[in-house]
Coordinates of C-alpha atoms in Angstrom, one line a residue:
M4 CA 34.7 -23.1 -35.1
A5 CA 31.4 -23.8 -33.4
E6 CA 28.8 -21.0 -33.4
A7 CA 27.7 -19.6 -30.1
P8 CA 24.3 -20.8 -29.1
E9 CA 21.5 -18.4 -29.9
T10 CA 20.3 -16.3 -26.9
P11 CA 16.7 -17.1 -26.1
R12 CA 14.4 -14.3 -27.1
K13 CA 12.7 -12.5 -24.3
R14 CA 8.9 -12.3 -24.7
T15 CA 6.3 -10.3 -22.9
A16 CA 3.2 -12.0 -21.6
Y17 CA 0.2 -11.0 -19.4
I18 CA -1.0 -13.4 -16.8
A19 CA -4.3 -13.4 -14.9
L20 CA -4.1 -13.9 -11.2
G21 CA -7.1 -15.2 -9.1
S22 CA -8.0 -16.7 -5.8
N23 CA -11.1 -17.2 -3.6
L24 CA -10.0 -19.6 -0.9
G25 CA -8.1 -19.0 2.3
D26 CA -5.5 -16.2 2.3
R27 CA -6.5 -14.9 -1.2
I28 CA -3.9 -12.2 -1.5
G29 CA -1.2 -14.4 0.1
W30 CA -1.8 -17.1 -2.5
I31 CA -1.4 -14.6 -5.3
E32 CA 1.8 -13.2 -3.9
K33 CA 3.2 -16.7 -3.5
A34 CA 2.4 -17.4 -7.1
C35 CA 4.2 -14.3 -8.3
N36 CA 7.2 -15.2 -6.2
E37 CA 7.2 -18.7 -7.7
M38 CA 7.1 -17.1 -11.2
D39 CA 10.1 -15.0 -10.3
A40 CA 12.0 -18.0 -8.9
R41 CA 11.5 -19.9 -12.2
G42 CA 12.8 -17.1 -14.4
I43 CA 9.3 -15.8 -15.3
K44 CA 10.1 -12.3 -14.3
V45 CA 7.2 -10.3 -12.9
K46 CA 7.8 -6.8 -14.4
R47 CA 4.6 -5.0 -13.3
T48 CA 1.4 -5.9 -11.5
S49 CA -2.1 -4.4 -11.5
S50 CA -4.0 -3.6 -8.4
L51 CA -5.8 -6.5 -6.8
W52 CA -9.6 -6.3 -7.2
E53 CA -12.3 -8.0 -5.2
T54 CA -15.1 -9.3 -7.4
E55 CA -18.2 -11.4 -7.3
P56 CA -17.9 -14.9 -8.7
M57 CA -18.9 -15.5 -12.3
Y58 CA -20.5 -18.6 -13.9
V59 CA -20.5 -20.7 -10.6
L60 CA -22.2 -18.2 -8.3
D61 CA -22.4 -20.3 -5.1
Q62 CA -18.8 -19.5 -3.9
D63 CA -16.8 -16.9 -2.1
R64 CA -15.7 -13.6 -3.6
F65 CA -12.6 -13.6 -5.7
V66 CA -9.4 -11.5 -5.6
N67 CA -8.3 -10.9 -9.2
G68 CA -5.4 -9.1 -10.8
A69 CA -2.9 -9.3 -13.7
C70 CA 0.8 -9.1 -14.1
E71 CA 3.2 -8.4 -17.0
V72 CA 6.0 -10.9 -17.2
E73 CA 9.1 -11.3 -19.2
T74 CA 9.9 -14.9 -20.2
T75 CA 12.0 -16.9 -22.7
M76 CA 9.5 -19.8 -22.5
E77 CA 7.3 -20.6 -25.5
P78 CA 3.6 -20.4 -24.9
L79 CA 3.0 -24.1 -24.1
E80 CA 6.1 -24.2 -22.0
L81 CA 4.9 -21.2 -20.1
L82 CA 1.5 -22.9 -19.6
D83 CA 3.2 -26.0 -18.2
A84 CA 5.2 -23.8 -15.7
L85 CA 2.1 -22.0 -14.5
Q86 CA 0.1 -25.2 -14.0
D87 CA 3.1 -26.6 -12.1
I88 CA 3.0 -23.6 -9.9
E89 CA -0.7 -24.1 -9.3
N90 CA -0.1 -27.7 -8.4
K91 CA 2.8 -26.8 -6.1
L92 CA 0.6 -24.4 -4.2
G93 CA -2.0 -27.1 -3.8
R94 CA -4.7 -26.2 -6.3
K95 CA -7.3 -29.0 -6.7
K96 CA -9.8 -28.4 -9.5
V97 CA -13.1 -30.0 -8.4
I98 CA -15.6 -27.9 -10.4
D99 CA -14.8 -26.0 -13.6
K100 CA -14.7 -22.3 -12.7
G101 CA -15.4 -23.3 -9.1
P102 CA -13.5 -22.4 -5.9
R103 CA -9.7 -22.5 -6.1
N104 CA -6.9 -21.1 -4.0
I105 CA -4.9 -20.0 -7.0
D106 CA -5.7 -19.5 -10.7
L107 CA -3.1 -18.5 -13.3
D108 CA -4.1 -18.0 -17.0
I109 CA -2.1 -16.7 -19.9
L110 CA -4.1 -13.7 -21.3
L111 CA -1.7 -12.4 -24.0
Y112 CA 1.7 -13.4 -25.3
D113 CA 3.5 -10.7 -27.3
N114 CA 1.3 -10.2 -30.4
L115 CA 0.9 -13.9 -31.1
Q116 CA -2.2 -15.9 -31.7
V117 CA -2.3 -19.4 -30.4
N118 CA -5.0 -22.0 -31.2
H119 CA -4.2 -25.2 -29.5
E120 CA -6.3 -27.8 -27.7
R121 CA -4.7 -26.8 -24.5
L122 CA -4.3 -23.0 -25.0
T123 CA -6.0 -20.1 -26.8
I124 CA -4.2 -16.7 -27.0
P125 CA -5.6 -14.1 -26.7
H126 CA -7.6 -15.7 -23.9
I127 CA -11.2 -16.3 -25.1
G128 CA -12.8 -14.9 -21.9
I129 CA -11.1 -11.5 -21.9
P130 CA -13.9 -9.4 -23.6
E131 CA -16.7 -10.5 -21.3
R132 CA -14.9 -10.5 -17.9
E133 CA -14.6 -7.2 -16.0
F134 CA -12.4 -9.0 -13.4
V135 CA -9.9 -9.6 -16.2
L136 CA -10.3 -6.4 -18.2
R137 CA -10.1 -4.0 -15.3
P138 CA -6.6 -5.1 -14.0
L139 CA -5.4 -5.6 -17.6
A140 CA -6.5 -2.0 -18.4
E141 CA -4.3 -0.8 -15.6
L142 CA -1.3 -2.3 -17.3
I143 CA -2.0 -1.9 -21.0
P144 CA -5.0 0.5 -21.5
D145 CA -3.8 1.4 -25.0
K146 CA -2.8 -2.0 -26.3
P147 CA -5.0 -4.0 -28.7
I148 CA -6.1 -7.4 -27.5
D149 CA -6.9 -9.0 -30.8
P150 CA -4.2 -8.6 -33.5
N151 CA -7.0 -8.8 -36.1
R152 CA -8.7 -5.8 -34.6
P153 CA -5.8 -3.4 -33.8
W154 CA -8.1 -0.4 -33.5
R155 CA -9.9 -1.8 -30.5
L156 CA -7.9 -1.3 -27.3
T157 CA -8.1 -2.9 -23.9
A158 CA -9.8 0.2 -22.5
D159 CA -12.4 0.0 -25.3
Y160 CA -13.4 -3.5 -24.3
L161 CA -13.7 -2.4 -20.6
D162 CA -15.8 0.6 -21.5
A163 CA -18.2 -1.6 -23.6
L164 CA -19.1 -3.7 -20.6
P165 CA -22.4 -3.0 -18.8
P166 CA -22.1 -1.4 -15.3
S167 CA -21.4 -4.0 -12.6
K168 CA -24.2 -4.6 -10.1
T169 CA -21.5 -4.7 -7.4
P170 CA -18.7 -2.2 -8.2
L171 CA -15.3 -3.6 -8.0
T172 CA -12.8 -2.3 -5.4
T173 CA -9.1 -2.5 -5.1
M174 CA -7.5 -4.3 -2.1
T175 CA -4.3 -3.2 -0.4
P176 CA -3.0 -5.7 2.2
L177 CA -1.7 -4.3 5.5
S178 CA -0.7 -7.4 7.3
S179 CA -1.9 -11.0 7.8
H180 CA -3.8 -10.0 10.9
H181 CA -5.8 -7.1 9.5
P182 CA -8.2 -6.8 6.6
P183 CA -6.9 -5.0 3.5
I184 CA -7.8 -1.4 2.6
Q185 CA -10.6 -1.3 0.0
A186 CA -9.9 2.1 -1.5
L187 CA -12.9 2.2 -3.8
N188 CA -15.4 0.8 -1.4
P189 CA -17.7 3.8 -0.6
S190 CA -18.6 2.4 2.9
R191 CA -15.0 1.7 4.0
K192 CA -13.9 3.1 7.4
T193 CA -11.0 5.5 7.7
H194 CA -7.9 4.2 9.7
V195 CA -6.6 6.4 12.4
M196 CA -2.8 6.2 12.5
A197 CA -1.3 7.3 15.9
I198 CA 2.1 9.0 15.8
L199 CA 4.7 7.6 18.2
N200 CA 7.8 9.8 18.0
M201 CA 10.8 8.2 19.6
T202 CA 12.8 11.4 19.1
P203 CA 13.9 14.3 21.3
D204 CA 13.4 16.9 18.6
S205 CA 10.1 16.5 16.9
F206 CA 8.4 19.9 16.3
S207 CA 5.3 18.8 18.1
D208 CA 6.0 16.1 20.7
G209 CA 9.7 15.5 20.8
G210 CA 11.0 13.8 23.9
Q211 CA 7.5 12.7 25.0
N212 CA 8.0 9.0 24.7
L213 CA 10.3 6.7 26.7
P214 CA 13.8 5.9 25.4
L215 CA 14.0 2.1 25.2
P216 CA 17.3 0.3 25.6
L217 CA 18.1 -2.2 22.9
D218 CA 19.1 -5.1 25.2
S219 CA 17.7 -4.1 28.6
N220 CA 14.3 -4.5 30.3
T221 CA 14.9 -1.8 32.9
I222 CA 14.9 2.0 32.9
T223 CA 14.9 4.7 35.4
P224 CA 11.6 6.1 36.7
S225 CA 10.1 8.7 34.4
T226 CA 6.8 9.9 33.0
T227 CA 5.2 9.6 29.7
T228 CA 2.4 11.7 28.1
T229 CA -0.1 10.3 25.7
N230 CA -3.0 12.4 24.3
G231 CA -2.6 14.9 27.2
T232 CA -2.6 12.3 30.0
T233 CA 0.7 12.0 32.0
T234 CA 1.4 8.7 33.6
D235 CA 4.1 8.0 36.1
S236 CA 6.2 4.9 35.1
T237 CA 8.4 3.3 37.7
T238 CA 8.4 -0.1 36.1
D239 CA 10.1 -1.7 33.1
P240 CA 9.7 -0.1 29.7
S241 CA 7.5 -2.8 28.3
T242 CA 4.8 -2.0 30.9
A243 CA 5.1 1.7 30.1
L244 CA 4.9 1.1 26.4
H245 CA 2.0 -1.3 26.9
H246 CA 0.1 1.4 28.7
T247 CA 0.8 3.9 25.9
I248 CA -0.3 1.6 23.1
T249 CA -3.4 0.4 25.0
T250 CA -4.3 4.1 25.5
L251 CA -3.9 4.8 21.8
L252 CA -6.0 1.7 20.8
D253 CA -8.7 2.6 23.3
A254 CA -8.8 6.1 21.9
G255 CA -9.5 4.7 18.4
A256 CA -6.2 4.1 16.7
S257 CA -5.8 1.1 14.4
M258 CA -2.2 1.8 13.4
I259 CA 0.9 3.0 15.3
D260 CA 3.5 4.9 13.3
I261 CA 6.9 4.8 15.0
G262 CA 9.6 7.2 14.0
G263 CA 13.2 7.8 15.2
Q264 CA 14.3 10.7 12.9
S265 CA 12.6 14.1 12.9
T266 CA 11.8 15.4 9.4
A267 CA 11.1 19.0 10.5
P268 CA 12.9 21.6 8.4
G269 CA 16.5 22.2 9.4
T270 CA 16.7 19.1 11.7
P271 CA 20.0 17.4 11.4
E272 CA 20.0 13.7 10.3
V273 CA 20.8 11.3 13.1
P274 CA 23.2 8.4 12.6
L275 CA 21.8 5.1 11.4
A276 CA 22.7 3.4 14.7
E277 CA 20.8 6.0 16.7
E278 CA 17.7 5.7 14.6
L279 CA 17.8 1.9 14.9
A280 CA 18.3 2.3 18.7
R281 CA 15.2 4.5 18.9
V282 CA 12.7 2.5 16.9
I283 CA 13.6 -1.2 16.9
P284 CA 13.2 -1.8 20.7
A285 CA 9.8 -0.1 20.6
I286 CA 8.6 -2.3 17.7
R287 CA 9.9 -5.4 19.5
L288 CA 8.1 -4.5 22.7
I289 CA 4.9 -3.7 21.0
R290 CA 4.9 -6.9 19.0
T291 CA 5.6 -8.9 22.2
R292 CA 2.9 -7.2 24.1
F293 CA 0.4 -7.1 21.2
P294 CA 1.1 -10.3 19.3
T295 CA -0.4 -11.0 15.8
T296 CA -2.3 -14.1 17.0
T297 CA -4.6 -14.6 20.0
T298 CA -2.7 -15.8 23.0
T299 CA -3.7 -17.3 26.3
T300 CA -4.7 -14.8 28.9
T301 CA -1.7 -13.5 30.9
T302 CA -0.7 -10.3 32.5
T303 CA 1.9 -9.5 29.8
T304 CA 0.2 -10.1 26.5
S305 CA -2.9 -8.8 24.6
S306 CA -5.1 -10.4 22.0
R307 CA -5.4 -7.0 20.2
P308 CA -3.0 -7.1 17.3
V309 CA -1.6 -3.8 16.3
L310 CA -0.7 -2.5 12.9
I311 CA 2.8 -1.1 13.2
S312 CA 4.3 1.3 10.7
V313 CA 7.9 2.5 10.7
D314 CA 8.5 6.1 9.7
T315 CA 11.9 6.0 8.0
Y316 CA 13.6 6.8 4.7
R317 CA 16.5 4.4 5.3
A318 CA 16.4 0.9 3.8
A319 CA 18.4 -0.5 6.7
V320 CA 15.9 0.7 9.3
A321 CA 13.0 -0.5 7.2
S322 CA 14.5 -4.0 6.9
A323 CA 15.3 -4.2 10.6
A324 CA 11.8 -2.9 11.5
I325 CA 10.0 -5.4 9.4
E326 CA 12.1 -8.2 10.8
A327 CA 11.3 -6.9 14.3
G328 CA 7.5 -7.1 13.6
A329 CA 6.5 -3.9 11.7
D330 CA 3.9 -4.2 9.0
I331 CA 4.2 -1.1 6.9
V332 CA 7.1 1.2 5.7
N333 CA 6.2 4.9 5.7
D334 CA 8.8 6.7 3.7
V335 CA 8.5 10.5 3.5
S336 CA 10.8 10.6 0.5
G337 CA 8.8 8.1 -1.5
G338 CA 11.9 5.9 -1.8
S339 CA 14.1 8.7 -3.2
M340 CA 16.5 9.4 -0.4
D341 CA 17.9 5.9 -0.1
P342 CA 18.5 4.2 -3.4
A343 CA 18.2 0.8 -1.7
M344 CA 14.7 1.5 -0.2
L345 CA 12.4 0.4 -3.0
A346 CA 14.3 -2.8 -3.7
T347 CA 14.4 -3.6 0.0
V348 CA 10.6 -3.1 0.4
A349 CA 10.1 -5.4 -2.6
R350 CA 12.3 -8.0 -1.1
L351 CA 10.5 -7.7 2.2
G352 CA 7.1 -8.0 0.6
A353 CA 5.8 -5.2 2.8
T354 CA 3.3 -2.5 2.1
V355 CA 4.9 0.9 1.6
C356 CA 3.6 4.4 1.8
L357 CA 5.2 6.7 -0.8
M358 CA 4.9 10.3 0.2
H359 CA 5.4 13.2 -2.2
M360 CA 8.4 15.4 -1.3
R361 CA 11.1 17.3 -3.1
G362 CA 14.7 17.4 -2.1
T363 CA 15.3 16.6 1.6
P364 CA 13.8 17.8 4.8
A365 CA 16.6 20.4 4.9
T366 CA 15.9 21.7 1.4
M367 CA 12.2 21.1 0.7
A368 CA 10.9 24.5 1.9
G369 CA 12.8 26.1 -1.0
L370 CA 11.3 23.7 -3.6
A371 CA 7.7 24.6 -3.4
E372 CA 7.3 26.2 -6.9
Y373 CA 4.7 24.5 -9.1
P374 CA 4.5 26.4 -12.4
A375 CA 1.1 26.4 -14.1
A376 CA 2.8 25.4 -17.4
E377 CA 3.7 22.1 -15.7
G378 CA 0.3 21.4 -14.2
G379 CA 0.4 23.6 -11.2
L380 CA 0.3 22.2 -7.6
I381 CA -2.0 19.3 -8.1
G382 CA -0.6 18.3 -11.5
G383 CA 3.0 18.6 -10.2
I384 CA 2.3 16.4 -7.2
A385 CA 0.4 13.8 -9.3
R386 CA 3.1 13.7 -12.0
E387 CA 5.9 13.2 -9.5
L388 CA 3.9 10.5 -7.5
V389 CA 3.3 8.6 -10.8
Q390 CA 7.1 8.6 -11.2
R391 CA 7.6 7.3 -7.7
V392 CA 5.0 4.5 -8.3
R393 CA 6.8 3.6 -11.5
A394 CA 10.1 3.5 -9.7
A395 CA 8.6 1.2 -7.0
E396 CA 7.2 -1.1 -9.6
E397 CA 10.5 -1.2 -11.5
A398 CA 12.2 -2.2 -8.2
G399 CA 9.8 -5.1 -7.8
V400 CA 7.1 -3.6 -5.5
R401 CA 3.7 -5.0 -6.3
R402 CA 1.2 -2.3 -7.1
W403 CA -1.2 -3.7 -4.6
R404 CA 1.4 -3.0 -1.9
I405 CA 1.5 0.8 -2.5
V406 CA -0.1 3.6 -0.4
L407 CA 0.3 7.2 -1.4
D408 CA 0.6 10.4 0.7
P409 CA 0.4 13.9 -0.8
G410 CA 3.0 15.2 1.7
L411 CA 1.3 18.1 3.5
G412 CA 4.1 20.4 4.7
F413 CA 6.7 18.8 2.5
A414 CA 7.8 21.1 -0.4
K415 CA 4.4 22.8 0.1
V416 CA 4.0 26.0 2.0
G417 CA 1.1 27.9 3.5
R418 CA -2.1 27.7 1.6
Q419 CA -0.7 25.2 -0.8
N420 CA -1.5 22.6 1.8
V421 CA -5.1 23.8 2.0
D422 CA -5.3 23.5 -1.8
V423 CA -4.0 19.9 -1.6
L424 CA -6.8 19.0 0.9
R425 CA -9.3 20.8 -1.3
H426 CA -8.3 18.7 -4.4
L427 CA -7.5 15.4 -2.9
D428 CA -10.3 13.8 -4.9
E429 CA -8.5 14.9 -8.1
L430 CA -5.3 13.2 -7.0
R431 CA -7.2 10.0 -6.3
A432 CA -8.6 10.1 -9.8
W433 CA -5.4 11.0 -11.6
P434 CA -4.3 8.6 -14.4
G435 CA -1.8 6.2 -13.0
L436 CA -2.9 6.8 -9.4
Q437 CA -6.5 5.5 -9.5
G438 CA -7.4 2.8 -7.1
L439 CA -4.5 3.3 -4.7
P440 CA -5.2 4.2 -1.1
W441 CA -4.1 7.5 0.4
L442 CA -2.7 8.5 3.8
V443 CA -3.0 12.2 4.9
G444 CA -0.9 13.7 7.7
S445 CA -2.0 17.2 8.6
S446 CA -1.8 16.9 12.4
R447 CA -0.6 20.1 14.2
K448 CA 1.3 21.3 11.1
S449 CA 2.4 24.9 10.7
F450 CA -0.1 25.7 7.9
V451 CA -2.9 24.9 10.5
G452 CA -1.2 27.3 12.9
R453 CA -1.0 30.0 10.2
V454 CA -4.7 29.7 9.2
T455 CA -6.0 29.6 12.8
G456 CA -3.4 31.9 14.4
V457 CA -2.4 29.2 16.9
P458 CA 1.5 29.2 17.3
T459 CA 1.8 26.3 19.7
P460 CA 1.5 22.9 17.8
K461 CA -0.1 21.1 20.7
E462 CA -2.9 23.6 20.7
R463 CA -3.9 23.1 17.1
I464 CA -6.5 20.5 17.8
W465 CA -9.5 22.3 16.4
G466 CA -7.7 23.3 13.2
T467 CA -6.4 19.8 12.8
A468 CA -9.9 18.4 13.2
A469 CA -11.1 20.4 10.2
T470 CA -8.3 19.1 8.1
V471 CA -9.0 15.5 9.1
A472 CA -12.7 15.9 8.2
A473 CA -11.6 17.4 4.8
A474 CA -9.3 14.4 4.3
V475 CA -12.1 12.0 4.8
Q476 CA -14.4 13.9 2.5
G477 CA -11.6 13.9 -0.1
G478 CA -11.2 10.1 0.1
A479 CA -8.3 9.5 2.5
D480 CA -8.0 5.9 3.8
V481 CA -5.7 6.7 6.6
V482 CA -5.2 9.9 8.7
R483 CA -2.0 10.3 10.7
V484 CA -2.6 12.2 14.0
H485 CA -1.1 13.1 17.3
D486 CA -4.4 13.7 19.2
V487 CA -5.9 10.2 18.7
K488 CA -9.0 10.5 21.0
E489 CA -10.2 13.7 19.5
M490 CA -9.4 12.8 15.9
A491 CA -10.9 9.4 16.1
Q492 CA -14.2 11.1 17.0
V493 CA -13.8 13.4 14.0
V494 CA -13.2 10.4 11.8
A495 CA -16.2 8.5 13.2
M496 CA -18.5 11.5 12.4
A497 CA -16.9 12.2 9.0
D498 CA -17.3 8.5 8.1
A499 CA -20.9 8.6 9.1
I500 CA -21.4 11.6 6.7
W501 CA -19.3 10.6 3.7
R502 CA -18.8 6.8 3.9
Y503 CA -22.1 5.0 3.4

């Protein structure tokens, strides 16, 4: 009786990723997708880091990262596959260490040492290259690089390097038509995300925006209010929405967050079909009126591309929204309420904002205990966000596609929200969360009303302004607001003070 063939052994390898031509992040993502398609499973990725060129200095800045892969290929076979991917993606090597659209190098392969004329493992350049060590240290800080020196870990090699003349920064892509967030760049500008609630029951502005029919271009005359200005609309919905978005952009917004399900405590969940009917027409109309590429001048289009975020915890809504033209998925549950969400985001290749929340919007208010023995408020939020990041990575979401939100008002009550703002810098520096960008949504929330004594949400502008300034000081990359004109001015001033 013939013996069954031996199952190929799965090995773990670490691959360096680099590009400095064209759509640098896009090339790296294509390379990762190619590896997955060839059975070289990308298990985890580092952040992507923008770095100055090394060796050949007269070239553009690089984007560098690293990934952990699982493979049954032997080292030279893996090398052949990676080089074939480079060739498929059009790499042409003109100058050694010169410009290239994609660069894939084997850094480590299990604990093996390889000395071959084509391949050396561990990669000989690891100890001297910050652009390799920094992403590698995100993945395996406590792993030795050299099997002959097991006491010296990846983090030790990184710590031994002299300070960089130009500090490295991470890069989080938002879309093909906007520059990425550079969360460690001290002079970066803060994004203002405008809230566009397509719901009748939001605590602050429910029913304010037009209902848009899925398959119709006409509606009955109505009015819409944006940032305190009421406009009569007797035309088609695309004209009304165009006016609304133009007003938000003119006021200083760079992102529009569209939601069709209220997450206020005690609000019933709407059916999937209803949420889709609320948000998808709006996204389609915005993308039609504000295309991602410059168009010829007409009366119906604009050359001002808009970043569109969809505020949903349903995978089906996220998928339909991205297909309709949205760029970002903003999930208040951090991917926990719909088991399909994280895998869906991974498949879509979209950037996702993972917010900290416990339970559901209906139960979260009773889940606001953060025992000191478990790290207290900040430690609890950080630990649980690390778990959500890990879950996203396990589902296939690239680390460079993750944004975090501390979840003000979600499983946090009263002054707990003030404490989060006070300690946002600690969250940014927490092990496992470093280098990721942060979104903060404090606008008009009840804790602002309690502190200021203002019961009406729409009148909490001054209190919200203070929280927005605190968010910028603490390192937020995006602030989510209702009152765009006022908060954009606060952000401009706060950036001038703390971002330089």
